[in-house]
Amino acid sequence: EMDKVVEYVRGVPVVARWVAVVVGVSGWLSHVPAAARWVAGSFALVPASTSSRLYLWNIVTTICIANNAFTGTTAAATSLTFGRWIEDVWGPRHLLLYLTAVAAAAGLALYLDLVLLYILSRADSLLFQPTPGALGLVSALLVAVKQLIPDHLLGTTLHPDIALPAKYLPIMWLLFCAALALLQAIALPELVFAVICLPFAWLYLRFVQQLPGRHRGDTTDTFAFKTFFPEPIQYVALQRRYTKRMPFPFTVVPNFPQNTGRYSHRPSIRSTPSRASTWTPD
C-alpha cells in the first residue's frame, strides 16, 4: 500500500506535489515541540516577527503551514487530488502564480486585521501567536475547482449515490471550518484566513487571470460571486434587490414587464443543466 501511495505522489505534477509535501510535513512536525516552534516562528504569520524582524515572507508562506496533523493531511490531500487536476489544466506556472497571489493578498489582509485588533484591544497574543494558513490553501484550490467545473457533481467514496456539487464546495468548506472553530479545534485567526482566501481567490480568477486570446478574468455568469451560495439564497437576494427600489407598501413583488395583464416574467438565477455529470478526481 505504501508503494502505491509513493507512486501516486510521484505522478502528481511538481507544484501540487511540493505544496502537498510541505503542508503535510508541517502538520506532522507541529507535534514535535522543537520543530513546531521553528516552523511556526519562521514560516507561519506572526505579526510581531513580520514587523520587527522583517520576516515579510511569512505573509506568503503561511498558506503552506498547518498547526496539526489533521489540517496538514487535509490540505495535502486536497493538493494531491484537486491541485493535481488544476495543474494539469492550467500548467505549473499559472498554479504557482495563483497560489502566491492569493496567499500574499490574504496574508497581508490578515496581518493588517491582527494589527488593528491589537491596537483596539491591546491583546499581545494577536501579535505573537502564529497563524498557520493551510485552511486557506484548501479554500483557494476549491475556488479554482468551482471555476473549472461549476456544474459537475463530484463522486465520493462514502456511497456511490452521494455526490457533492462542485460549485458549492468552497462554501461547504467554510462551514466545516466554522464548525471546527466552534469546537475550538482551530484558532479564530485560522478561520478568518480561510474565509478571506475565498474572495481573494475569486477576485484573482474573475479579473486578473490571463486566459487564452489575451483575455483577462472569467466573467461568465456561472462564476459570478452569487453562485457561491445555494439558489434559494440567490433568489431571495434578487427579490430583495428589486423590491428595495419600490415604495412600500404599494408593491410587494418585482415590477417585471407585463403580458396580458399578469406578471409573466420571474427572476432567473441562471440556466440549470439538464443533466449533471459526475466527476471523481484521480
Short mmCIF file of C-alpha atoms in Angstrom, two decimals:
data_model
loop_
_atom_site.label_atom_id
_atom_site.label_comp_id
_atom_site.label_asym_id
_atom_site.label_seq_id
_atom_site.Cartn_x
_atom_site.Cartn_y
_atom_site.Cartn_z
CA GLU A 1 0.00 0.00 0.00
CA MET A 2 2.79 2.43 0.84
CA ASP A 3 4.38 1.78 -2.55
CA LYS A 4 1.10 2.73 -4.24
CA VAL A 5 0.94 5.97 -2.26
CA VAL A 6 4.52 6.86 -3.19
CA GLU A 7 3.86 6.03 -6.84
CA TYR A 8 0.74 8.22 -6.83
CA VAL A 9 2.59 11.14 -5.25
CA ARG A 10 5.36 10.86 -7.83
CA GLY A 11 2.75 11.08 -10.59
CA VAL A 12 1.42 14.40 -9.27
CA PRO A 13 2.72 17.50 -11.13
CA VAL A 14 5.55 19.37 -9.49
CA VAL A 15 3.77 22.36 -7.89
CA ALA A 16 0.85 20.42 -6.46
CA ARG A 17 3.22 17.70 -5.25
CA TRP A 18 5.61 20.01 -3.41
CA VAL A 19 2.80 22.07 -1.90
CA ALA A 20 1.29 18.85 -0.57
CA VAL A 21 4.63 17.66 0.82
CA VAL A 22 5.39 20.96 2.56
CA VAL A 23 1.97 21.41 4.13
CA GLY A 24 1.72 17.76 5.14
CA VAL A 25 5.17 17.70 6.74
CA SER A 26 4.48 20.96 8.60
CA GLY A 27 1.32 19.47 10.04
CA TRP A 28 3.07 16.42 11.40
CA LEU A 29 6.06 18.44 12.64
CA SER A 30 3.65 20.52 14.72
CA HIS A 31 3.54 17.59 17.17
CA VAL A 32 7.31 17.81 17.70
CA PRO A 33 7.78 20.78 20.09
CA ALA A 34 11.21 21.96 18.96
CA ALA A 35 10.42 21.62 15.26
CA ALA A 36 6.97 23.16 15.72
CA ARG A 37 8.40 26.31 17.31
CA TRP A 38 10.90 26.77 14.50
CA VAL A 39 8.44 26.12 11.67
CA ALA A 40 5.66 28.28 13.14
CA GLY A 41 8.01 31.07 14.17
CA SER A 42 9.75 31.25 10.80
CA PHE A 43 7.07 30.50 8.22
CA ALA A 44 3.62 31.00 9.79
CA LEU A 45 2.21 34.51 10.02
CA VAL A 46 3.41 36.17 13.25
CA PRO A 47 2.70 39.93 13.04
CA ALA A 48 5.41 40.78 15.56
CA SER A 49 8.05 38.93 13.54
CA THR A 50 6.75 40.40 10.29
CA SER A 51 7.17 43.94 11.64
CA SER A 52 10.16 43.84 13.98
CA ARG A 53 12.28 41.13 12.36
CA LEU A 54 11.14 41.88 8.81
CA TYR A 55 10.03 38.29 8.23
CA LEU A 56 8.00 39.53 5.29
CA TRP A 57 7.95 36.14 3.62
CA ASN A 58 5.68 34.69 6.31
CA ILE A 59 2.78 36.65 4.79
CA VAL A 60 3.05 34.30 1.78
CA THR A 61 4.47 31.11 3.29
CA THR A 62 1.81 30.85 5.98
CA ILE A 63 -0.58 29.31 3.44
CA CYS A 64 1.59 26.16 3.40
CA ILE A 65 1.83 25.78 7.19
CA ALA A 66 -0.54 23.61 9.24
CA ASN A 67 -0.98 23.61 13.01
CA ASN A 68 -1.73 19.90 13.41
CA ALA A 69 -1.65 16.60 11.55
CA PHE A 70 -5.36 16.74 10.66
CA THR A 71 -5.28 20.11 8.88
CA GLY A 72 -1.93 19.26 7.31
CA THR A 73 -3.20 15.94 5.96
CA THR A 74 -6.45 17.53 4.73
CA ALA A 75 -4.62 20.31 2.86
CA ALA A 76 -2.08 17.85 1.44
CA ALA A 77 -4.82 15.51 0.21
CA THR A 78 -6.61 18.45 -1.43
CA SER A 79 -3.43 19.46 -3.24
CA LEU A 80 -2.71 15.89 -4.35
CA THR A 81 -6.22 15.44 -5.80
CA PHE A 82 -7.71 18.76 -6.88
CA GLY A 83 -4.37 20.54 -7.12
CA ARG A 84 -3.09 17.80 -9.40
CA TRP A 85 -6.03 18.20 -11.75
CA ILE A 86 -5.89 22.03 -11.69
CA GLU A 87 -2.18 21.96 -12.57
CA ASP A 88 -2.86 19.59 -15.46
CA VAL A 89 -5.34 22.13 -16.86
CA TRP A 90 -3.52 25.38 -16.05
CA GLY A 91 0.11 24.36 -16.00
CA PRO A 92 2.62 24.72 -13.13
CA ARG A 93 3.43 28.40 -13.71
CA HIS A 94 -0.19 29.52 -13.60
CA LEU A 95 -0.99 27.46 -10.48
CA LEU A 96 2.08 28.77 -8.64
CA LEU A 97 1.23 32.36 -9.59
CA TYR A 98 -2.37 31.89 -8.47
CA LEU A 99 -1.47 30.44 -5.06
CA THR A 100 1.22 33.07 -4.49
CA ALA A 101 -1.12 35.95 -5.35
CA VAL A 102 -3.92 34.64 -3.13
CA ALA A 103 -1.51 33.93 -0.27
CA ALA A 104 0.06 37.40 -0.47
CA ALA A 105 -3.27 39.25 -0.60
CA ALA A 106 -4.94 37.20 2.12
CA GLY A 107 -1.82 37.17 4.31
CA LEU A 108 -1.46 40.94 4.10
CA ALA A 109 -5.16 41.43 4.88
CA LEU A 110 -4.92 39.15 7.92
CA TYR A 111 -1.76 40.91 9.10
CA LEU A 112 -3.49 44.30 8.96
CA ASP A 113 -6.55 42.89 10.71
CA LEU A 114 -4.49 41.48 13.58
CA VAL A 115 -2.54 44.72 13.99
CA LEU A 116 -5.75 46.74 14.05
CA LEU A 117 -7.32 44.39 16.59
CA TYR A 118 -4.20 44.69 18.74
CA ILE A 119 -4.44 48.49 18.65
CA LEU A 120 -8.06 48.28 19.78
CA SER A 121 -7.72 45.51 22.40
CA ARG A 122 -4.02 45.57 23.40
CA ALA A 123 -4.04 41.76 23.44
CA ASP A 124 -0.41 40.66 22.97
CA SER A 125 -1.46 37.23 21.68
CA LEU A 126 -2.67 38.85 18.45
CA LEU A 127 0.89 39.88 17.60
CA PHE A 128 2.85 36.90 18.90
CA GLN A 129 0.56 33.94 18.20
CA PRO A 130 1.47 32.14 14.93
CA THR A 131 -1.38 31.78 12.44
CA PRO A 132 -0.94 28.80 10.09
CA GLY A 133 -2.87 29.17 6.83
CA ALA A 134 -3.30 25.64 5.45
CA LEU A 135 -7.08 26.01 5.63
CA GLY A 136 -6.81 28.97 3.26
CA LEU A 137 -4.90 26.79 0.80
CA VAL A 138 -7.89 24.46 0.62
CA SER A 139 -10.20 27.44 0.08
CA ALA A 140 -8.10 28.68 -2.85
CA LEU A 141 -7.98 25.27 -4.53
CA LEU A 142 -11.72 24.71 -4.15
CA VAL A 143 -12.48 28.10 -5.71
CA ALA A 144 -10.40 27.05 -8.72
CA VAL A 145 -12.34 23.78 -8.91
CA LYS A 146 -15.60 25.73 -8.85
CA GLN A 147 -14.41 27.87 -11.74
CA LEU A 148 -13.34 24.95 -13.92
CA ILE A 149 -16.25 22.54 -13.37
CA PRO A 150 -19.16 24.53 -11.87
CA ASP A 151 -21.93 22.18 -12.99
CA HIS A 152 -20.27 18.88 -12.15
CA LEU A 153 -21.05 16.53 -9.30
CA LEU A 154 -18.01 15.11 -7.53
CA GLY A 155 -18.31 11.48 -6.57
CA THR A 156 -17.32 10.40 -3.06
CA THR A 157 -16.02 7.17 -1.61
CA LEU A 158 -18.69 7.19 1.12
CA HIS A 159 -21.52 5.91 -1.06
CA PRO A 160 -21.95 5.56 -4.84
CA ASP A 161 -25.12 7.67 -4.74
CA ILE A 162 -23.53 10.51 -2.73
CA ALA A 163 -22.07 13.30 -4.84
CA LEU A 164 -21.12 16.87 -3.98
CA PRO A 165 -21.82 19.80 -6.35
CA ALA A 166 -18.50 21.39 -7.27
CA LYS A 167 -19.97 24.91 -7.25
CA TYR A 168 -20.77 24.66 -3.53
CA LEU A 169 -17.50 23.11 -2.35
CA PRO A 170 -15.95 26.43 -1.20
CA ILE A 171 -18.92 27.46 0.95
CA MET A 172 -19.26 23.93 2.34
CA TRP A 173 -15.60 24.03 3.28
CA LEU A 174 -16.01 27.34 5.11
CA LEU A 175 -18.97 25.95 7.05
CA PHE A 176 -16.81 22.98 8.04
CA CYS A 177 -14.04 25.34 9.19
CA ALA A 178 -16.59 27.34 11.20
CA ALA A 179 -17.67 24.14 12.92
CA LEU A 180 -14.03 23.38 13.78
CA ALA A 181 -13.67 26.87 15.25
CA LEU A 182 -16.81 26.40 17.36
CA LEU A 183 -15.35 23.15 18.66
CA GLN A 184 -12.10 25.04 19.39
CA ALA A 185 -10.19 22.69 17.10
CA ILE A 186 -8.71 25.69 15.27
CA ALA A 187 -7.99 29.27 16.34
CA LEU A 188 -10.19 32.12 15.17
CA PRO A 189 -7.44 33.75 13.02
CA GLU A 190 -7.15 30.48 11.09
CA LEU A 191 -10.87 30.58 10.32
CA VAL A 192 -10.56 34.23 9.27
CA PHE A 193 -7.70 33.37 6.91
CA ALA A 194 -9.71 30.53 5.35
CA VAL A 195 -12.65 32.90 4.83
CA ILE A 196 -10.72 35.80 3.30
CA CYS A 197 -8.86 33.49 0.91
CA LEU A 198 -12.18 32.79 -0.83
CA PRO A 199 -12.94 36.36 -2.05
CA PHE A 200 -9.30 37.00 -2.94
CA ALA A 201 -9.19 33.78 -4.97
CA TRP A 202 -12.42 34.78 -6.71
CA LEU A 203 -11.13 38.30 -7.43
CA TYR A 204 -7.95 36.90 -8.99
CA LEU A 205 -9.80 34.46 -11.23
CA ARG A 206 -12.54 36.96 -12.06
CA PHE A 207 -10.39 39.95 -13.01
CA VAL A 208 -6.67 39.04 -13.15
CA GLN A 209 -6.32 35.53 -14.55
CA GLN A 210 -4.78 35.51 -18.03
CA LEU A 211 -6.98 33.49 -20.38
CA PRO A 212 -6.30 32.37 -23.95
CA GLY A 213 -6.86 35.07 -26.53
CA ARG A 214 -5.40 37.86 -24.39
CA HIS A 215 -8.49 38.00 -22.25
CA ARG A 216 -8.29 38.65 -18.52
CA GLY A 217 -10.65 37.22 -15.98
CA ASP A 218 -13.55 34.77 -16.06
CA THR A 219 -16.64 36.95 -16.49
CA THR A 220 -19.10 34.13 -17.14
CA ASP A 221 -22.38 34.02 -15.22
CA THR A 222 -21.50 30.64 -13.74
CA PHE A 223 -18.59 32.25 -11.88
CA ALA A 224 -20.44 35.29 -10.52
CA PHE A 225 -19.92 35.75 -6.78
CA LYS A 226 -23.58 34.99 -6.03
CA THR A 227 -23.11 31.45 -7.38
CA PHE A 228 -21.08 30.54 -4.31
CA PHE A 229 -24.38 30.33 -2.46
CA PRO A 230 -27.34 27.97 -2.99
CA GLU A 231 -30.05 29.01 -5.45
CA PRO A 232 -32.70 29.78 -2.78
CA ILE A 233 -30.35 32.34 -1.19
CA GLN A 234 -29.62 33.84 -4.61
CA TYR A 235 -33.34 34.10 -5.34
CA VAL A 236 -34.10 35.81 -2.02
CA ALA A 237 -31.25 38.27 -2.60
CA LEU A 238 -32.56 39.03 -6.10
CA GLN A 239 -36.08 39.57 -4.79
CA ARG A 240 -34.82 41.98 -2.14
CA ARG A 241 -32.78 43.89 -4.70
CA TYR A 242 -35.85 44.52 -6.89
CA THR A 243 -38.36 45.21 -4.12
CA LYS A 244 -35.97 47.61 -2.37
CA ARG A 245 -36.29 50.02 -5.31
CA MET A 246 -40.07 50.31 -4.92
CA PRO A 247 -42.13 52.32 -2.41
CA PHE A 248 -43.61 50.37 0.47
CA PRO A 249 -46.39 49.26 0.86
CA PHE A 250 -47.70 49.62 -2.70
CA THR A 251 -45.59 46.82 -4.23
CA VAL A 252 -44.50 43.55 -2.73
CA VAL A 253 -43.32 41.79 -5.91
CA PRO A 254 -40.81 42.88 -8.58
CA ASN A 255 -42.28 45.13 -11.25
CA PHE A 256 -41.38 42.99 -14.26
CA PRO A 257 -42.80 43.70 -17.73
CA GLN A 258 -46.44 42.73 -18.02
CA ASN A 259 -48.06 40.45 -20.53
CA THR A 260 -51.86 40.10 -20.83
CA GLY A 261 -52.26 41.92 -17.54
CA ARG A 262 -50.24 39.47 -15.49
CA TYR A 263 -46.65 39.19 -14.35
CA SER A 264 -45.35 36.69 -16.84
CA HIS A 265 -41.66 37.03 -16.06
CA ARG A 266 -39.88 35.82 -12.98
CA PRO A 267 -36.24 36.40 -11.91
CA SER A 268 -33.97 33.70 -13.26
CA ILE A 269 -30.71 33.00 -11.49
CA ARG A 270 -29.14 31.09 -14.34
CA SER A 271 -29.89 28.13 -16.52
CA THR A 272 -29.59 24.73 -14.92
CA PRO A 273 -28.05 21.92 -16.94
CA SER A 274 -30.48 19.20 -17.84
CA ARG A 275 -28.10 16.56 -16.71
CA ALA A 276 -25.24 16.99 -14.28
CA SER A 277 -22.17 14.92 -14.90
CA THR A 278 -20.28 13.18 -12.15
CA TRP A 279 -16.54 13.55 -11.85
CA THR A 280 -14.25 11.88 -9.39
CA PRO A 281 -10.62 13.12 -9.02
CA ASP A 282 -7.94 10.60 -9.90
#
